[in-house]
CSV table of C-alpha atoms in Angstrom, one decimal:
chain,number,residue,atom,x,y,z
A,21,UNK,CA,15.1,72.0,-42.0
A,22,UNK,CA,12.7,72.2,-44.7
A,23,UNK,CA,14.6,70.5,-47.3
A,24,UNK,CA,16.1,67.9,-44.4
A,25,UNK,CA,12.3,67.2,-44.0
A,26,UNK,CA,11.9,66.5,-47.7
A,27,UNK,CA,15.0,64.5,-47.6
A,28,UNK,CA,13.8,62.3,-45.0
A,29,UNK,CA,10.1,61.7,-46.8
A,30,UNK,CA,12.3,60.3,-49.9
A,31,UNK,CA,14.5,58.0,-47.6
A,32,UNK,CA,11.1,56.5,-46.1
A,33,UNK,CA,10.1,55.7,-49.7
A,34,UNK,CA,12.7,52.9,-49.1
A,35,UNK,CA,11.2,51.3,-46.4
A,36,UNK,CA,7.3,51.1,-48.1
A,37,UNK,CA,9.1,49.7,-51.2
A,38,UNK,CA,11.0,46.8,-49.2
A,39,UNK,CA,7.9,46.2,-47.7
A,40,UNK,CA,5.6,45.5,-51.0
A,41,UNK,CA,8.3,43.5,-52.6
A,42,UNK,CA,8.5,41.2,-49.6
A,43,UNK,CA,4.7,40.9,-49.2
A,44,UNK,CA,4.1,40.0,-52.9
A,45,UNK,CA,6.8,37.2,-52.5
A,46,UNK,CA,5.8,35.8,-49.2
A,47,UNK,CA,2.1,36.4,-49.9
A,48,UNK,CA,2.6,34.2,-53.0
A,49,UNK,CA,4.6,31.5,-51.4
A,50,UNK,CA,2.2,31.3,-48.2
A,51,UNK,CA,-1.0,30.9,-50.5
A,52,UNK,CA,0.5,28.4,-52.8
A,53,UNK,CA,1.9,26.2,-50.2
A,54,UNK,CA,-1.6,26.9,-47.8
A,55,UNK,CA,-3.3,25.2,-50.8
A,56,UNK,CA,-1.2,22.4,-51.6
A,57,UNK,CA,-0.6,21.4,-47.6
A,58,UNK,CA,-3.9,21.9,-46.8
A,59,UNK,CA,-3.4,24.8,-44.0
A,60,UNK,CA,-6.2,27.2,-43.2
A,61,UNK,CA,-3.9,29.4,-41.0
A,62,UNK,CA,-1.0,29.4,-43.7
A,63,UNK,CA,-3.7,30.7,-46.6
A,64,UNK,CA,-5.2,33.3,-43.4
A,65,UNK,CA,-1.7,34.7,-43.2
A,66,UNK,CA,-1.1,34.8,-47.1
A,67,UNK,CA,-4.3,36.8,-47.6
A,68,UNK,CA,-3.1,39.1,-44.8
A,69,UNK,CA,-0.1,39.6,-46.7
A,70,UNK,CA,-1.9,40.1,-50.2
A,71,UNK,CA,-3.7,43.1,-48.4
A,72,UNK,CA,-0.7,44.5,-46.6
A,73,UNK,CA,0.7,45.3,-50.3
A,74,UNK,CA,-2.2,47.5,-50.7
A,75,UNK,CA,-1.4,49.0,-47.4
A,76,UNK,CA,2.2,49.5,-48.4
A,77,UNK,CA,1.3,51.1,-51.4
A,78,UNK,CA,-0.9,53.6,-49.9
A,79,UNK,CA,1.9,54.2,-47.7
A,80,UNK,CA,4.3,54.8,-50.6
A,81,UNK,CA,1.6,57.2,-52.1
A,82,UNK,CA,1.0,59.4,-49.0
A,83,UNK,CA,5.4,59.7,-48.4
A,84,UNK,CA,5.0,61.1,-52.3
A,85,UNK,CA,2.4,63.1,-51.8
A,86,UNK,CA,4.1,64.8,-48.6
A,87,UNK,CA,6.7,65.8,-50.8
A,88,UNK,CA,5.0,67.9,-52.7
A,89,UNK,CA,5.9,71.7,-51.7
A,90,UNK,CA,3.1,74.3,-50.3
A,91,UNK,CA,1.0,75.7,-53.1
A,92,UNK,CA,-2.3,77.7,-53.3
A,93,UNK,CA,-4.7,74.9,-51.8
A,94,UNK,CA,-2.3,74.0,-49.4
A,95,UNK,CA,0.2,76.9,-48.1
A,96,UNK,CA,1.3,74.5,-44.9
A,97,UNK,CA,2.2,72.3,-47.3
A,98,UNK,CA,1.2,68.4,-47.9
A,99,UNK,CA,2.7,66.8,-44.8
A,100,UNK,CA,-0.6,65.6,-43.8
A,101,UNK,CA,-0.9,62.8,-46.7
A,102,UNK,CA,1.5,60.8,-44.7
A,103,UNK,CA,-1.2,60.4,-41.7
A,104,UNK,CA,-4.1,60.0,-43.9
A,105,UNK,CA,-2.1,57.1,-45.6
A,106,UNK,CA,-1.7,55.4,-42.7
A,107,UNK,CA,-5.2,55.5,-41.9
A,108,UNK,CA,-6.3,53.9,-45.2
A,109,UNK,CA,-4.0,51.4,-44.6
A,110,UNK,CA,-5.4,50.6,-41.1
A,111,UNK,CA,-8.9,50.3,-42.7
A,112,UNK,CA,-7.9,47.9,-45.3
A,113,UNK,CA,-5.8,45.8,-42.5
A,114,UNK,CA,-9.3,45.7,-40.4
A,115,UNK,CA,-11.4,44.9,-43.3
A,116,UNK,CA,-9.0,41.6,-44.1
A,117,UNK,CA,-9.1,40.9,-40.1
A,118,UNK,CA,-12.4,40.6,-40.0
A,119,UNK,CA,-12.7,38.4,-43.2
A,120,UNK,CA,-9.9,36.0,-41.6
A,121,UNK,CA,-11.8,35.7,-38.6
A,122,UNK,CA,-15.3,35.1,-40.2
A,123,UNK,CA,-13.4,32.4,-42.6
A,124,UNK,CA,-11.6,30.8,-39.6
A,125,UNK,CA,-14.8,30.4,-37.1
A,126,UNK,CA,-16.6,29.2,-40.3
A,127,UNK,CA,-14.1,26.6,-40.5
A,128,UNK,CA,-13.9,25.7,-36.7
A,129,UNK,CA,-17.9,24.7,-37.4
A,130,UNK,CA,-16.9,22.8,-40.4
A,131,UNK,CA,-13.4,21.4,-39.6
A,132,UNK,CA,-11.0,19.4,-42.0
A,133,UNK,CA,-10.4,15.6,-41.2
A,134,UNK,CA,-7.0,16.1,-42.0
A,135,UNK,CA,-3.8,18.1,-40.4
A,136,UNK,CA,-1.7,20.3,-42.3
A,137,UNK,CA,1.1,19.2,-44.2
A,138,UNK,CA,4.7,19.9,-41.8
A,139,UNK,CA,5.9,22.2,-45.0
A,140,UNK,CA,3.4,24.6,-44.2
A,141,UNK,CA,4.8,25.0,-40.7
A,142,UNK,CA,8.5,25.7,-42.1
A,143,UNK,CA,7.0,28.2,-45.1
A,144,UNK,CA,5.6,30.1,-41.9
A,145,UNK,CA,8.9,29.9,-40.0
A,146,UNK,CA,10.9,31.0,-42.8
A,147,UNK,CA,8.3,34.1,-43.8
A,148,UNK,CA,8.5,35.2,-40.2
A,149,UNK,CA,12.1,35.1,-40.1
A,150,UNK,CA,12.3,37.2,-43.6
A,151,UNK,CA,9.4,39.7,-42.0
A,152,UNK,CA,11.3,40.4,-39.0
A,153,UNK,CA,14.3,41.5,-40.8
A,154,UNK,CA,12.3,43.9,-42.7
A,155,UNK,CA,10.7,45.5,-39.5
A,156,UNK,CA,14.4,45.4,-38.3
A,157,UNK,CA,14.9,47.5,-41.3
A,158,UNK,CA,12.2,49.6,-41.4
A,159,UNK,CA,12.0,50.3,-37.4
A,160,UNK,CA,15.3,51.6,-37.6
A,161,UNK,CA,14.6,53.9,-40.9
A,162,UNK,CA,11.1,55.6,-39.0
A,163,UNK,CA,13.1,56.0,-36.2
A,164,UNK,CA,16.1,57.7,-38.0
A,165,UNK,CA,13.9,60.0,-40.2
A,166,UNK,CA,11.0,60.0,-37.4
A,167,UNK,CA,8.3,59.2,-40.2
A,168,UNK,CA,4.8,57.7,-38.9
A,169,UNK,CA,3.9,56.0,-41.8
A,170,UNK,CA,7.5,54.2,-41.7
A,171,UNK,CA,7.0,53.4,-38.4
A,172,UNK,CA,3.1,52.2,-39.0
A,173,UNK,CA,4.5,50.0,-41.8
A,174,UNK,CA,7.0,48.6,-39.4
A,175,UNK,CA,4.4,48.1,-37.0
A,176,UNK,CA,2.8,45.6,-39.3
A,177,UNK,CA,5.6,44.3,-40.6
A,178,UNK,CA,6.3,42.7,-36.8
A,179,UNK,CA,3.1,42.1,-36.5
A,180,UNK,CA,3.2,40.0,-39.6
A,181,UNK,CA,6.5,38.1,-38.5
A,182,UNK,CA,4.4,36.8,-35.2
A,183,UNK,CA,1.5,36.0,-37.0
A,184,UNK,CA,3.4,33.3,-38.8
A,185,UNK,CA,5.0,32.1,-35.9
A,186,UNK,CA,1.6,31.5,-34.5
A,187,UNK,CA,0.5,29.9,-37.8
A,188,UNK,CA,3.8,27.7,-37.8
A,189,UNK,CA,2.9,26.7,-33.8
A,190,UNK,CA,-0.9,25.8,-34.9
A,191,UNK,CA,-0.2,24.1,-37.7
A,192,UNK,CA,3.0,21.9,-36.0
A,193,UNK,CA,0.0,21.3,-32.7
A,194,UNK,CA,-2.5,20.0,-35.5
A,195,UNK,CA,0.5,17.2,-36.4
A,196,UNK,CA,-0.6,15.7,-32.9
A,197,UNK,CA,-4.0,14.7,-34.1
A,198,UNK,CA,-5.5,18.1,-33.4
A,199,UNK,CA,-7.0,19.5,-36.6
A,200,UNK,CA,-9.0,22.4,-34.7
A,201,UNK,CA,-5.8,23.9,-33.6
A,202,UNK,CA,-5.2,25.1,-37.1
A,203,UNK,CA,-8.7,27.1,-37.2
A,204,UNK,CA,-8.3,28.1,-34.1
A,205,UNK,CA,-4.7,29.2,-34.8
A,206,UNK,CA,-6.1,31.5,-38.0
A,207,UNK,CA,-8.8,33.1,-35.4
A,208,UNK,CA,-5.5,34.5,-33.3
A,209,UNK,CA,-4.1,35.8,-36.9
A,210,UNK,CA,-7.3,37.8,-37.3
A,211,UNK,CA,-7.5,39.4,-34.0
A,212,UNK,CA,-3.8,40.4,-34.3
A,213,UNK,CA,-4.5,42.0,-37.4
A,214,UNK,CA,-7.3,43.8,-36.5
A,215,UNK,CA,-5.4,44.8,-33.2
A,216,UNK,CA,-2.6,46.3,-35.5
A,217,UNK,CA,-5.2,47.8,-37.6
A,218,UNK,CA,-6.8,49.5,-34.4
A,219,UNK,CA,-3.2,50.7,-33.1
A,220,UNK,CA,-2.7,52.6,-36.5
A,221,UNK,CA,-6.3,54.1,-36.9
A,222,UNK,CA,-6.1,55.4,-33.3
A,223,UNK,CA,-2.6,57.1,-33.8
A,224,UNK,CA,-3.5,58.4,-37.0
A,225,UNK,CA,-7.0,60.0,-36.1
A,226,UNK,CA,-5.4,61.3,-32.9
A,227,UNK,CA,-2.9,63.3,-34.9
A,228,UNK,CA,-5.6,64.5,-38.0
A,229,UNK,CA,-7.8,66.0,-35.1
A,230,UNK,CA,-5.0,68.0,-34.0
A,231,UNK,CA,-4.6,65.6,-30.9
A,232,UNK,CA,-1.1,65.9,-28.8
A,233,UNK,CA,0.7,64.5,-26.2
A,234,UNK,CA,0.0,66.9,-22.6
A,235,UNK,CA,3.3,65.2,-21.4
A,236,UNK,CA,5.5,66.8,-24.4
A,237,UNK,CA,3.3,70.1,-24.1
A,238,UNK,CA,4.5,69.9,-20.6
A,239,UNK,CA,7.9,69.4,-21.3
A,240,UNK,CA,7.9,72.2,-24.1
A,241,UNK,CA,6.4,74.7,-21.2
A,242,UNK,CA,9.1,73.7,-18.9
A,243,UNK,CA,11.9,74.5,-21.5
A,244,UNK,CA,10.2,77.8,-22.2
A,245,UNK,CA,10.4,79.3,-18.3
A,246,UNK,CA,13.9,78.7,-18.2
A,247,UNK,CA,14.8,81.2,-21.1
A,248,UNK,CA,16.2,84.3,-19.5
A,249,UNK,CA,13.5,86.8,-19.5
A,250,UNK,CA,10.3,84.7,-19.7
A,251,UNK,CA,8.1,85.2,-16.5
A,252,UNK,CA,5.4,82.8,-17.4
A,253,UNK,CA,3.6,81.0,-20.1
A,254,UNK,CA,-0.2,81.8,-20.2
A,255,UNK,CA,-1.1,79.5,-23.2
A,256,UNK,CA,0.7,76.8,-25.0
A,257,UNK,CA,-0.9,74.5,-28.0
A,258,UNK,CA,0.7,72.0,-30.5
A,259,UNK,CA,-0.3,70.0,-33.1
A,260,UNK,CA,1.2,67.9,-36.1
A,261,UNK,CA,1.5,68.4,-39.5
A,262,UNK,CA,2.6,64.6,-40.7
A,263,UNK,CA,5.4,64.4,-38.6
A,264,UNK,CA,6.2,68.2,-38.0
A,265,UNK,CA,5.4,69.5,-35.0
A,266,UNK,CA,3.6,72.8,-34.8
A,267,UNK,CA,3.7,75.2,-31.6
A,268,UNK,CA,1.7,78.2,-30.6
A,269,UNK,CA,2.9,79.7,-27.7
A,270,UNK,CA,2.3,83.3,-25.3
A,271,UNK,CA,5.0,84.1,-23.1
A,272,UNK,CA,5.1,86.7,-20.5
A,273,UNK,CA,7.5,89.3,-20.0
A,274,UNK,CA,8.2,92.3,-18.2
A,275,UNK,CA,6.1,95.4,-19.4
A,276,UNK,CA,9.1,97.7,-19.1
A,277,UNK,CA,10.7,95.8,-22.3
A,278,UNK,CA,11.2,97.8,-25.6
A,279,UNK,CA,9.9,95.6,-28.7
A,280,UNK,CA,13.9,94.9,-29.6
A,281,UNK,CA,14.3,93.1,-26.4
A,282,UNK,CA,10.9,91.3,-26.3
A,283,UNK,CA,11.6,90.1,-29.9
A,284,UNK,CA,15.5,88.2,-28.8
A,285,UNK,CA,13.5,86.6,-26.2
A,286,UNK,CA,10.7,85.5,-28.6
A,287,UNK,CA,13.4,84.3,-31.1
A,288,UNK,CA,15.2,82.3,-28.3
A,289,UNK,CA,12.2,80.6,-27.8
A,290,UNK,CA,11.7,79.3,-30.9
A,291,UNK,CA,15.2,78.3,-31.0
A,292,UNK,CA,15.5,76.6,-27.9
A,293,UNK,CA,12.4,74.6,-29.1
A,294,UNK,CA,13.5,73.9,-32.3
A,295,UNK,CA,16.7,72.5,-31.1
A,296,UNK,CA,15.9,70.5,-28.2
A,297,UNK,CA,13.0,69.1,-29.4
A,298,UNK,CA,13.4,69.4,-33.5
A,299,UNK,CA,10.2,71.4,-33.3
A,300,UNK,CA,9.3,72.2,-36.9
A,301,UNK,CA,7.9,75.8,-36.8
A,302,UNK,CA,7.2,77.8,-33.2
A,303,UNK,CA,4.8,80.9,-33.3
A,304,UNK,CA,5.2,82.8,-30.2
A,305,UNK,CA,3.5,85.6,-29.2
A,306,UNK,CA,5.0,88.1,-26.5
A,307,UNK,CA,2.3,89.6,-23.8
A,308,UNK,CA,3.3,92.0,-21.0
A,309,UNK,CA,3.5,90.1,-17.5
C-alpha cells in the first residue's frame, strides 16, 4: 500500500503542472486584454490567475516533499507536506483576494467614463471554458488518488472559471451604459477568491491540528463491532497524515482468550478498516472485557 500511495502523489504532480501552465497563459492573456480593453474585472481576474501560479507551485512542491520516505527526523514520513502546501496556497489566495477587493472598491469611487471593449468579455468566456476543462481533469485525478492538494487545486480551478464568467457578465452589462457594473463585478471576484481561500485554509488547518470527522469515526466503530470476537470498543481515535488516515483503537475481547486468539482478532480489525475504508495504518490495543 505504501508504494501505491507514493505513486499516487507522483500522479498528482500532473494536475499541479497543468494548472501552472494554464494559469501562466491565461493570466498573461487576461492582463493584456484587460489593459487594452479597459476592463477592471478582467484585470482583477488576471491578477488572481497570476497569484494562482505561485499557489500551484506551492502545491507541486508539497506533493514532491510528501514523496520523501521516512527518515531520522520524520519517522512517520513527510505526508503532511501536502497539507502544509494547501495552507500556503490559501494564504496566497487570501492576500490577492483582499488586494482585488481594495482596488475594486477604490475604482467604484473613481469610476471610468468608458465601458470595457467587448473583446474583454469574449476573453473571459474563453478563459472560463479552459479553466473548467482543467478543473474536470484535476477533480477526476484528485478523486482517483485521494489527494487533498490536488482537490484544493481543482476547487481553485472551478472558482476561477466562475470568476471569469462573472467578469464577462459585468463587462457585457457595462455595454448598456452601466460602467459601474464592471468594478462591481470585480468586488464579487475578490469575494469569491477570499471564500475559496478560506475553505481551503479551514480544511487544511483542521487536518494539521488532527481534527477528524466524527461521522467517519462512528462508521469505523460500527464496522469494528461487527468483527467476530469484539465485545466492544472502549476508545477510538483517528488523524490524517496528508491523505493517509491513521487509526488508534482499543477493543474489548473475552478475558478467557489466550494471546494468540486476541492477536487474531486485532489483525481482523486492522484488515477490515484497511480494506473497507482504505485506512493507511491501524494500531489496535486489546483489553479484556
